[in-house]
XYZ file of C-alpha atoms in Angstrom:
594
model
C 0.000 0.000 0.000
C 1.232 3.306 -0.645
C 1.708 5.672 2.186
C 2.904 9.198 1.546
C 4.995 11.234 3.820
C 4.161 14.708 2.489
C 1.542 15.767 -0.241
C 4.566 16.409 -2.897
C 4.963 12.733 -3.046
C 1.692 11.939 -4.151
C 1.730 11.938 -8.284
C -0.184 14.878 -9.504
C -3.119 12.746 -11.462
C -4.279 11.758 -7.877
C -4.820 15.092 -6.227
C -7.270 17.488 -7.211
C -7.216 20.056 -9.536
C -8.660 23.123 -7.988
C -7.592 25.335 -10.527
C -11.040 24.385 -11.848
C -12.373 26.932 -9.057
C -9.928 29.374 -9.212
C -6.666 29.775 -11.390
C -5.189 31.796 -8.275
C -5.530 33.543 -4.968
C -6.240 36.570 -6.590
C -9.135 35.518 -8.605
C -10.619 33.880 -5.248
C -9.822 37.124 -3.564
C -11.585 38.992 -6.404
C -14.493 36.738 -5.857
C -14.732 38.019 -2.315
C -15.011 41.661 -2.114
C -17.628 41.212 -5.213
C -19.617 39.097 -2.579
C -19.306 41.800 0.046
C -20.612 44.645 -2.380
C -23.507 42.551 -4.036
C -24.478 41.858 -0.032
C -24.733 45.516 -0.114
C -26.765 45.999 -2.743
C -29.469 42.802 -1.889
C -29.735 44.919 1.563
C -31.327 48.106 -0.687
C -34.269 46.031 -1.620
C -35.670 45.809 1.778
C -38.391 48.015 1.869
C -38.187 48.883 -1.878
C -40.082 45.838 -3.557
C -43.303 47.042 -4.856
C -43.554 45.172 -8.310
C -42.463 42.071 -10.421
C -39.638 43.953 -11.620
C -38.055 44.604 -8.570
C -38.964 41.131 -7.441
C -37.024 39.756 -10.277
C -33.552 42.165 -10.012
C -33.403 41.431 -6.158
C -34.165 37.364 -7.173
C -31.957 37.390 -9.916
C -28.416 39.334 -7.763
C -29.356 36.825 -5.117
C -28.903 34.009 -7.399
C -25.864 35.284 -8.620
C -24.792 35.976 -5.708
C -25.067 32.389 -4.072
C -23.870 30.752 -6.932
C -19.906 32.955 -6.574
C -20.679 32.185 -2.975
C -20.371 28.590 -3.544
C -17.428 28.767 -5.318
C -15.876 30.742 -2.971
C -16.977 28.589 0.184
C -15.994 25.295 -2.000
C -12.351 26.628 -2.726
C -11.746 27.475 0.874
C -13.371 24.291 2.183
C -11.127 21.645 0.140
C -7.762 23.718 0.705
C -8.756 23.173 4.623
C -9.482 19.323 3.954
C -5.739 19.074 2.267
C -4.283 19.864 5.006
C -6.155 20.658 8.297
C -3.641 22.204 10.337
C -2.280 24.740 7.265
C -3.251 28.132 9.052
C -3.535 29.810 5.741
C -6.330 27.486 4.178
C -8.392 27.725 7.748
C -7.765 32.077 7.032
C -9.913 31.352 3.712
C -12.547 29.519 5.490
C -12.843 32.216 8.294
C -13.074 34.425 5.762
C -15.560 32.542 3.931
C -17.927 32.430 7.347
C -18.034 35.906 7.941
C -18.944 36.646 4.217
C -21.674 33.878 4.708
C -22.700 35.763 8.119
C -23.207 39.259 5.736
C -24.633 37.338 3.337
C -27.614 35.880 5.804
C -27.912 39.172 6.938
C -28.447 41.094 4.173
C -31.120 39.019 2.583
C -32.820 37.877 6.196
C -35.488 40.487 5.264
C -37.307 38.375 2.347
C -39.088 35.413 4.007
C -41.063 37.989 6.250
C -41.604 39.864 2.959
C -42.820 36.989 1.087
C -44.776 36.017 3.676
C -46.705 39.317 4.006
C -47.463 39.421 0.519
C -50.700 38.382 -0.451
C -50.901 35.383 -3.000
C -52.914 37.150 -5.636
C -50.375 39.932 -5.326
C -47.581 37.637 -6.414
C -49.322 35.880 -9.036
C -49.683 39.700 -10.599
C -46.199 40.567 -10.531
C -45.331 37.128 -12.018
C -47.917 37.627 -14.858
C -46.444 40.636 -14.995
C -42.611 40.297 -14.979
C -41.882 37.093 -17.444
C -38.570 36.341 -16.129
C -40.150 35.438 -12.666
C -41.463 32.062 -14.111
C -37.777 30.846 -13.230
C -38.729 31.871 -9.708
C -41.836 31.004 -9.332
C -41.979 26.891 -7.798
C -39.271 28.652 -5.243
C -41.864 31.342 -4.508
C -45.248 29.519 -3.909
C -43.124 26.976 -1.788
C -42.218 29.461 0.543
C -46.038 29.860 1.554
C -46.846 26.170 3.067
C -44.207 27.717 5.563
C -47.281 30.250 6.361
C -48.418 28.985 9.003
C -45.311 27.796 10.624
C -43.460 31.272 10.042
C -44.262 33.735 13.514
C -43.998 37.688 13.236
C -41.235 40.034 12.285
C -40.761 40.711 15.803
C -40.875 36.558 17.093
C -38.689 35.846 14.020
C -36.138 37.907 15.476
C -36.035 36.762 18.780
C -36.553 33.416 17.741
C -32.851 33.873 15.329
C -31.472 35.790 18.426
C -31.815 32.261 20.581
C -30.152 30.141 17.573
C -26.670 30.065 19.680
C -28.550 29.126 22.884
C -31.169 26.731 21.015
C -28.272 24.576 19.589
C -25.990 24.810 22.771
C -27.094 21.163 23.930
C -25.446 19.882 20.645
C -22.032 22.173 20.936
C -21.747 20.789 24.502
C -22.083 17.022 23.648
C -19.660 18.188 20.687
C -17.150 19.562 22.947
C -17.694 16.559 25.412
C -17.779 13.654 22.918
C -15.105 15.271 20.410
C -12.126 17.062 22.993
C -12.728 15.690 27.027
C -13.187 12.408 26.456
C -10.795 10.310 27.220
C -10.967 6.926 26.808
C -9.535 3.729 29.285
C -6.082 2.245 28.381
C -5.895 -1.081 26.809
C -2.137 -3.051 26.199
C -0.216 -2.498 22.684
C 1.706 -5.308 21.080
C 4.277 -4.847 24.008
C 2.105 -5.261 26.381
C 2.206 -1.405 27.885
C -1.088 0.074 28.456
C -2.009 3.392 26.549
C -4.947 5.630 26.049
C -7.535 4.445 23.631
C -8.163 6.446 20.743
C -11.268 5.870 18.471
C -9.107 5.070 15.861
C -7.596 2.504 17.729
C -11.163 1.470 18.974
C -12.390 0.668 15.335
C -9.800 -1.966 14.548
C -9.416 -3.283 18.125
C -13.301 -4.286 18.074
C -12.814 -5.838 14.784
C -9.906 -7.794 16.226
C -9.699 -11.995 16.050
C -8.779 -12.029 19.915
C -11.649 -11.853 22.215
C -9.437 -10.201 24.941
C -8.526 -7.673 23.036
C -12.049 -6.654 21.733
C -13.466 -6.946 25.552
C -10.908 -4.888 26.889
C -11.255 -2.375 23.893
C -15.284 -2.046 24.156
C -14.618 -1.543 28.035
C -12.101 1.364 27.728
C -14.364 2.751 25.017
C -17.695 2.641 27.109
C -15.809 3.880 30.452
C -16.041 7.689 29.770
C -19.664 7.252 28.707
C -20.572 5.910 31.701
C -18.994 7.811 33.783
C -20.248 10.857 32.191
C -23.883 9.540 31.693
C -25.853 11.796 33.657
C -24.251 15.085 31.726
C -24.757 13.637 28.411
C -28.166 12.432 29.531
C -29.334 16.160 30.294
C -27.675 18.167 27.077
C -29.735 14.750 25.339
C -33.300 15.582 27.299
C -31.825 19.739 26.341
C -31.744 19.139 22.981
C -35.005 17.011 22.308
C -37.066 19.299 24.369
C -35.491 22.247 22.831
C -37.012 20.380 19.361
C -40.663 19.597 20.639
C -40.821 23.075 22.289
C -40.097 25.034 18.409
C -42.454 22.859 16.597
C -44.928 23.818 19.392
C -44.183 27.810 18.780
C -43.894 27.366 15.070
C -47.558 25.635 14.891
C -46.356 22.044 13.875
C -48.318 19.101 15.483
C -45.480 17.284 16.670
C -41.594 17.431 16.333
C -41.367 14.751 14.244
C -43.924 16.158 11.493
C -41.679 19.741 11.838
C -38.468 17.229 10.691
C -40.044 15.823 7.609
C -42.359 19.113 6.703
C -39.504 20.510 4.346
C -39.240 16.829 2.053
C -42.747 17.061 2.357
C -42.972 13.159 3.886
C -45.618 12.011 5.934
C -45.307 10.871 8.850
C -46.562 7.247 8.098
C -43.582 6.460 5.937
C -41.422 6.923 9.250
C -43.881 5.110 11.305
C -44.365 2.527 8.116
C -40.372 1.776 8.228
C -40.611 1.531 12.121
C -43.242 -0.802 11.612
C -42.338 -3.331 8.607
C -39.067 -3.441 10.115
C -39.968 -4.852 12.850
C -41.809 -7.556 11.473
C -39.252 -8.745 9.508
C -36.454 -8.961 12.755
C -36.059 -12.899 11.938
C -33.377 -12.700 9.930
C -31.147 -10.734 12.124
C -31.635 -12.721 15.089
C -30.809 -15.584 12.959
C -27.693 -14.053 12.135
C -27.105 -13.519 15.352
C -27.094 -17.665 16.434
C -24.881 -18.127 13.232
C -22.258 -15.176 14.291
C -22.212 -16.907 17.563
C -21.731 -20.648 16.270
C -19.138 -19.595 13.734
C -17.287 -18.045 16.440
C -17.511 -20.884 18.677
C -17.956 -18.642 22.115
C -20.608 -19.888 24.743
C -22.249 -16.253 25.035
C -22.880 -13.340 22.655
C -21.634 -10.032 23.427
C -21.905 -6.577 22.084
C -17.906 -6.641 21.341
C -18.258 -9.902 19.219
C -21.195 -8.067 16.936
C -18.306 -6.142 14.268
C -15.625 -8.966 14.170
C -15.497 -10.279 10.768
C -16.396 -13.894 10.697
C -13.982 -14.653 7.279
C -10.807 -14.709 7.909
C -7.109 -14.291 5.518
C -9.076 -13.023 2.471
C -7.622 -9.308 2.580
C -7.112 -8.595 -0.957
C -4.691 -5.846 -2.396
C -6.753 -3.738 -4.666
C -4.651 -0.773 -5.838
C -6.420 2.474 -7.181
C -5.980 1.515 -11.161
C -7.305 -1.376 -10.526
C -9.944 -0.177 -8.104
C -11.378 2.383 -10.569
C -11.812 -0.559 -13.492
C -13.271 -2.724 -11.503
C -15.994 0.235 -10.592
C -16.293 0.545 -14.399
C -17.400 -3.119 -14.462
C -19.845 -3.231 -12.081
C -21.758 -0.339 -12.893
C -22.101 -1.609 -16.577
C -25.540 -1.908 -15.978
C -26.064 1.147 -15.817
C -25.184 1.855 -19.623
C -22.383 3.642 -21.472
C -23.472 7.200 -20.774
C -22.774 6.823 -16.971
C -19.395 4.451 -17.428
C -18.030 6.847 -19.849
C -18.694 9.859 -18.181
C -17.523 8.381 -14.792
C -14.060 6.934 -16.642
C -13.481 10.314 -17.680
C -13.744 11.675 -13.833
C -10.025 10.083 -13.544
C -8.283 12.220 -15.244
C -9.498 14.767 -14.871
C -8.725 15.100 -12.012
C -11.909 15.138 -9.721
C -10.460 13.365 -7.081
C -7.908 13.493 -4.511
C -6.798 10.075 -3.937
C -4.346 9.560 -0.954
C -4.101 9.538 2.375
C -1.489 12.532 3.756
C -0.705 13.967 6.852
C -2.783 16.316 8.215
C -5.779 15.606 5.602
C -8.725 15.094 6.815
C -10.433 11.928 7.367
C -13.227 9.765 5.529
C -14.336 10.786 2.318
C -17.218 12.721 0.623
C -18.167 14.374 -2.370
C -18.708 18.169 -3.243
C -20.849 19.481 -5.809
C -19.814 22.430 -7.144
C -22.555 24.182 -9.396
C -21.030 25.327 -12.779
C -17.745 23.429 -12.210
C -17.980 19.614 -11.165
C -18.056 17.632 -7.818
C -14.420 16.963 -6.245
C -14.389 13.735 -4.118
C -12.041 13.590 -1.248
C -11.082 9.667 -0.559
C -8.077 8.247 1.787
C -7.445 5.084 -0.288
C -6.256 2.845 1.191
C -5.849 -0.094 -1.000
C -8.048 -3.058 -0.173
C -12.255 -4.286 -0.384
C -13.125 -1.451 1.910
C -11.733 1.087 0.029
C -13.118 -0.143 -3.111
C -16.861 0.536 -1.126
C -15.658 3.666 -0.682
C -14.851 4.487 -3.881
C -18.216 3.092 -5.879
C -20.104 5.082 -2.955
C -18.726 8.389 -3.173
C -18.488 8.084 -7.299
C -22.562 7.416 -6.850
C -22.912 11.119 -5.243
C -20.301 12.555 -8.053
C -22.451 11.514 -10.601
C -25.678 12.246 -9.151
C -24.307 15.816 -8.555
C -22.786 15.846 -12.620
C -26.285 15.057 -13.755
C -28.347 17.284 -12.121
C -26.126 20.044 -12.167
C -25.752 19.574 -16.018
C -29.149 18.943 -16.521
C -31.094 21.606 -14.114
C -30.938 25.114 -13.842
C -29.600 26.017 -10.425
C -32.087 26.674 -8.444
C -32.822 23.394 -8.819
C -29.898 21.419 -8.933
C -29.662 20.741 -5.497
C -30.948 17.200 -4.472
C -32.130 17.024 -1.024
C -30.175 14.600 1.515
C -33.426 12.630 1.671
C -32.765 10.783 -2.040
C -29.086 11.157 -1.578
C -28.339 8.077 -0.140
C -29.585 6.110 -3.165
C -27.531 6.685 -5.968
C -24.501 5.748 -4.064
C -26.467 2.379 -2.557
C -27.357 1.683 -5.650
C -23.397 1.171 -7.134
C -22.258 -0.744 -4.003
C -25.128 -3.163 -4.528
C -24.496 -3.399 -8.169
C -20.377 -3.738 -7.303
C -21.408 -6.614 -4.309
C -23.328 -8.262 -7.229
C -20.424 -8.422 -9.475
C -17.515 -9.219 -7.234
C -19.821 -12.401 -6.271
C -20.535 -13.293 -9.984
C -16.515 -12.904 -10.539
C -15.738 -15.251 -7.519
C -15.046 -18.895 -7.495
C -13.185 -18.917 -4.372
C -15.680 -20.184 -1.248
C -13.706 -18.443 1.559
C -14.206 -15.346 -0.846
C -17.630 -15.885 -1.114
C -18.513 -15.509 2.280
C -16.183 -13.193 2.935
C -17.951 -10.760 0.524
C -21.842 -11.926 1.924
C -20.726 -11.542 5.025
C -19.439 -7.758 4.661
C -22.682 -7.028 2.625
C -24.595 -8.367 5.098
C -22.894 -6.162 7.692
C -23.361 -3.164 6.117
C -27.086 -4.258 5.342
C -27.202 -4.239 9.296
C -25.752 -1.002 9.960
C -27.423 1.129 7.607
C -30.976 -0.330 7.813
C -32.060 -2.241 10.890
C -29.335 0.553 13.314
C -30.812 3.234 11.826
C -34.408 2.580 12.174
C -33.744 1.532 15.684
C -32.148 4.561 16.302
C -35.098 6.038 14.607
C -37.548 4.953 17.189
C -35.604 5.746 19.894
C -35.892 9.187 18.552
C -39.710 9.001 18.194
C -40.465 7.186 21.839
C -37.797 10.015 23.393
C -39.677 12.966 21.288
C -43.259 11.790 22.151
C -42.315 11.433 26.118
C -40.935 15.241 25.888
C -44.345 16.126 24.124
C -46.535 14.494 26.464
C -44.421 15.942 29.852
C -42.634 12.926 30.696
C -38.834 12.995 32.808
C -36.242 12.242 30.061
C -32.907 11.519 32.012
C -30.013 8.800 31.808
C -32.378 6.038 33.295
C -34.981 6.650 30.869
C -32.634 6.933 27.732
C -31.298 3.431 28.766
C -34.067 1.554 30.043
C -35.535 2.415 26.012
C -32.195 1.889 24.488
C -31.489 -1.440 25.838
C -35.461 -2.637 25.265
C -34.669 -1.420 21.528
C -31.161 -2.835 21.264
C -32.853 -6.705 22.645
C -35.469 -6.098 20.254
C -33.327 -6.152 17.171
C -30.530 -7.780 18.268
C -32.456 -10.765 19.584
C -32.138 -12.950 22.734
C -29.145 -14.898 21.405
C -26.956 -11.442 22.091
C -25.908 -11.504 26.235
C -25.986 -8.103 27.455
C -23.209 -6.034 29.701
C -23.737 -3.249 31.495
C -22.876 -1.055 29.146
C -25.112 -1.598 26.067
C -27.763 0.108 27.602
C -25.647 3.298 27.131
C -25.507 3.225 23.629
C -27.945 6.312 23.508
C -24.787 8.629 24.915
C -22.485 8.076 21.745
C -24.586 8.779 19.007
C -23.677 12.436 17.817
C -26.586 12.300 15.020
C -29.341 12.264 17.891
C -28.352 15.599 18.165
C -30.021 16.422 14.232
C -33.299 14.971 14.838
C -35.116 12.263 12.851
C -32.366 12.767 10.067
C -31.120 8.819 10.240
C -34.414 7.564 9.080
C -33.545 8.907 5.493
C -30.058 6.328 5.474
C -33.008 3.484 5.798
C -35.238 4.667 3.355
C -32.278 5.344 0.899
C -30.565 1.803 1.032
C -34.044 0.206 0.495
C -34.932 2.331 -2.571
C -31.453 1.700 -3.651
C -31.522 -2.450 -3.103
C -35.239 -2.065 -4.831
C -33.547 -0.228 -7.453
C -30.543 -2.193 -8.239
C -32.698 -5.382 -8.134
C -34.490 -4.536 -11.283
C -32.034 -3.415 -13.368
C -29.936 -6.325 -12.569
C -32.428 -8.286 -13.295
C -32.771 -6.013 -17.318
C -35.353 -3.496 -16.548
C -34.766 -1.297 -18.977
C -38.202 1.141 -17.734
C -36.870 0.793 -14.396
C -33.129 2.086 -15.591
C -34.559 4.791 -18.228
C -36.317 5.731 -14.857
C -33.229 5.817 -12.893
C -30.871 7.739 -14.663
C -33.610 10.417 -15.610
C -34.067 10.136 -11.187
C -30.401 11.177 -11.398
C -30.929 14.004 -13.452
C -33.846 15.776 -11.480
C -32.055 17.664 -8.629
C -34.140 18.829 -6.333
C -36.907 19.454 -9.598
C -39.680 17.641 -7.452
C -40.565 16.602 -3.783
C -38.177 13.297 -3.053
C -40.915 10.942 -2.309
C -42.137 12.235 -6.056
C -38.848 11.569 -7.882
C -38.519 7.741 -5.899
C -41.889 7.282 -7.003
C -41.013 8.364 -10.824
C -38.651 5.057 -10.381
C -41.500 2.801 -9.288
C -40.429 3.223 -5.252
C -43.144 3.970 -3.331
C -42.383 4.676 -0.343
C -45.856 5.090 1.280
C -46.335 1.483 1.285
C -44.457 -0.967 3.099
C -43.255 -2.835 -0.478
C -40.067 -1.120 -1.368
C -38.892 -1.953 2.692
C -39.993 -5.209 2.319
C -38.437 -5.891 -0.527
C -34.987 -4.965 0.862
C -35.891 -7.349 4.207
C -36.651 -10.185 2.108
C -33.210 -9.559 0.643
C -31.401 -9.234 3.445
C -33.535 -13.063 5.041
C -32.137 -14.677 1.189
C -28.127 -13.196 2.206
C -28.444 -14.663 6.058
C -30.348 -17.958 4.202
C -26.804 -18.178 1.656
C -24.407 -16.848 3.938
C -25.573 -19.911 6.378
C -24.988 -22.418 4.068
């Protein structure tokens, strides 16, 4: 595996090219102070909108303005992620915040406007003023907000308590992220040192049981210990949530989450639900985790062990990328071609380097093309990786190529999908290309993990969020007692009886950082099933159902998600595209046990 000891090392066709977004400094810089004096300018128009033709010049600078905005926030955003400790880069990105800060500011005055404006007047200045057509979906959207948007005054106060309202989640940030510290557990000398998380993931994934028990209890010792303070910025942060969708008019917290995708609430409640009906298979897998690793009792720190062992393959990046190319032949020559061509041209920073940060993700850049930051690393995982993020890059180079911008933004809700979809399709071929058992299983056995994690964890966590949101609405005590008593019911519920509990499952609840954005982990659920539903059919030739799909991946943000799934043949307003994905995952347990 290559591992790089400076950025200057790594050959230039595997770092990014960001002289796409700006040939210089200077042109970013230029960028800048145009921002600052079109902020200016949008701040005139408050006060001085009285026709369609005003409407349109103030909706037509914004525009503008938001689109060099991007740019701007892009460029200083992926010089950071080179190299997170380069003070210069995180200058840019200060820089970039205040702008954004003006930026707010200057154009905070609309939504009130909007909302004060009668509907007939609007439809006159748009009958008016042709060029508001463009505007217009944007427009009429803004009034379902009606009767969830308070007065000028409220508005205010209610923006002036944003710091305070989302103080519960900077605390558990602060907490989880910088005073934590974790137990010791013994290196390969047999010294003890400080867990780190990084440590943690490979320790719980380790062949010796010792190890992983020792590693799960360092891990869970600060949690514990800290329970009760994590417990009340939790109870801050979900009460915090029911009480503004009680001031804003919404029936419950939950329905304020989903009101901007425009999702009922029975598709949440419907995933809850068909979910849990279909629990066999996982608590089969459970009894055949446990036999294959021959222990007496289950734990929690014998759930992310691998049960294939010596089948770590060397994939290097060439050969990484044309494999991707292969498996997503399904999907027809337009998308392999234009994803081939990705390489080189640069959209992609490759390598791992000091100082970069972690993970990997793609950006969308509106006008230019997405940049996708990996840390390859030369083996299966990485390969995942790799067709995932790709999935995003392309979903971003459609719909930015295809929409106008105001609608080339897909929402986070369908996001998900497009890069399910590849890793499904990739699974599928790497087990059609094996003839190696050991391999095999290997490969089921990873899919079948990640099956796990992204669908039946998520809408776990899901319901946790929905009993702990529904006990703040109705005046119940949330503290560390009541978090665990429903976390551990939850965790025995899908996990099964064949899984022997310590003490410290039930404190699961206090190390989940995305409890803090509520009822957002649904959407991974709902994504991987329309994805698996997806992928099935055009496996199986569905030409409708791939017409369908790439057109899905050319629609942006053009129509409500649940609309463009359903444009696909997912409906996701009746249990069949979740079932679907169950019955999937009961056939990989039914194979993987053979």
């Amino acid at each position: 595996m290559n591992t790089y000891a400076s950025r200057s090392d790594v050959p230039e066709g595997e770092k990014w090219k960001l002289e796409d977004l700006y040939p210089s400094i200077e042109a970013w810089e230029a960028d800048v102070q145009e921002i600052g004096h079109m902020a200016e300018g949008l701040k005139k128009y408050d006060g001085n909108i009285h026709n369609g033709q005003t409407l349109l010049s103030y909706l037509s600078k914004n525009e503008k303005v938001s689109f060099l905005f991007n740019k701007v926030a892009a460029y200083a955003m992926l010089q950071v992620d080179i190299d997170t400790r380069d003070s210069f880069a995180q200058s840019l990105q200060d820089r970039t915040k205040q702008l954004g800060v003006k930026l707010s500011a200057a154009t905070s005055f609309f939504m009130p406007f909007l909302l004060n404006l009668e509907e007939a007047t609007l439809k006159k200045y748009i009958d008016e003023e042709e060029g508001l057509n463009y505007f217009e979906r944007d427009l009429f959207e803004a009034y379902r907000y009606k009767a969830h948007v308070l007065t000028k005054e409220k508005e205010e106060v209610i923006s002036q308590l944003g710091e305070a309202l989302s103080s519960p989640s900077h605390t558990y940030s602060m907490i989880n992220n910088a005073d934590i510290k974790f137990g010791d557990v013994t290196n390969e000398d047999g010294e003890k040192v400080e867990l780190t998380r990084g440590m943690y993931s490979k320790l719980i994934e380790n062949k010796d049981r010792d190890k992983r028990r020792e590693a799960y209890k360092a891990y869970y010792q600060p949690y514990v210990q800290l329970k009760n303070s994590i417990a009340s910025t939790l109870a801050a942060a979900v009460k915090n949530n029911v009480t503004i969708a009680r001031i804003r008019n919404y029936p419950s917290a939950l329905e304020k989450a989903l009101f901007s995708d425009f999702v009922p609430k029975e598709v949440y409640e419907n995933l809850i639900a068909t979910t849990k009906e279909h629990l066999a298979p996982m608590h089969r897998y459970s009894q055949i985790r446990k036999e294959m690793l021959g222990v007496e009792e289950l734990r929690q720190f014998d759930l992310s062990v691998p049960l294939v062992e010596g089948v770590e393959q060397d994939i290097c990046f060439e050969q990484a990328y044309a494999t991707m190319l292969k498996a997503l032949s399904p999907l027809g020559e337009e998308y392999t071609r234009t994803l081939e061509s990705f390489k080189d041209a640069r959209y992609i920073d490759v390598r791992e380097t000091p100082g970069k940060r972690t993970g990997a993700y793609n950006l969308g850049v509106y006008g230019v093309h997405p940049f996708v930051l990996l840390n390859h690393h030369d083996d299966l995982n990485s390969l995942f990786t790799l067709v995932h993020e790709m999935g995003h890059a392309m979903h971003s180079h459609f719909s930015h190529k295809t929409q106008p911008q105001i609608t080339a933004k897909y929402s986070i809700f369908v996001a998900e999908v497009a890069s399910t979809v590849n890793e499904v399709l990739l699974i599928h071929y790497l087990l059609e290309q094996v003839n190696d058992e050991k391999m095999r299983k290997y490969l089921l056995n990873h899919f079948i993990d990640k099956f796990k994690g992204t669908l039946f964890t998520q809408v776990m966590f899901a319901e946790f969020e929905k009993i702990t949101h529904e006990k703040a609405e109705n005046g119940q005590p949330l503290n560390a007692n009541v978090f665990s008593e429903i976390y551990e019911s939850l965790f025995r519920e899908y996990n099964g009886d064949g899984v022997v509990f310590d003490d410290e499952v039930k404190y699961g609840w206090s190390r989940i950082p995305h409890f803090y954005r509520p009822f957002y982990v649904y959407k991974y659920a709902t994504g991987f099933a329309s994805a698996i539903h997806l992928a099935d059919r055009i496996l199986k030739g569905d030409q409708e159902t791939l017409a369908s799909y790439l057109e899905f991946l050319k629609s942006g943000s053009s129509a409500y998600p649940l609309e463009l799934l359903k444009k696909t043949g997912v409906d996701l307003t009746s249990p069949e595209p979740i079932q679907n994905a169950l019955k999937q995952f009961g056939e990989l347990v039914e194979e993987f046990a053979k």
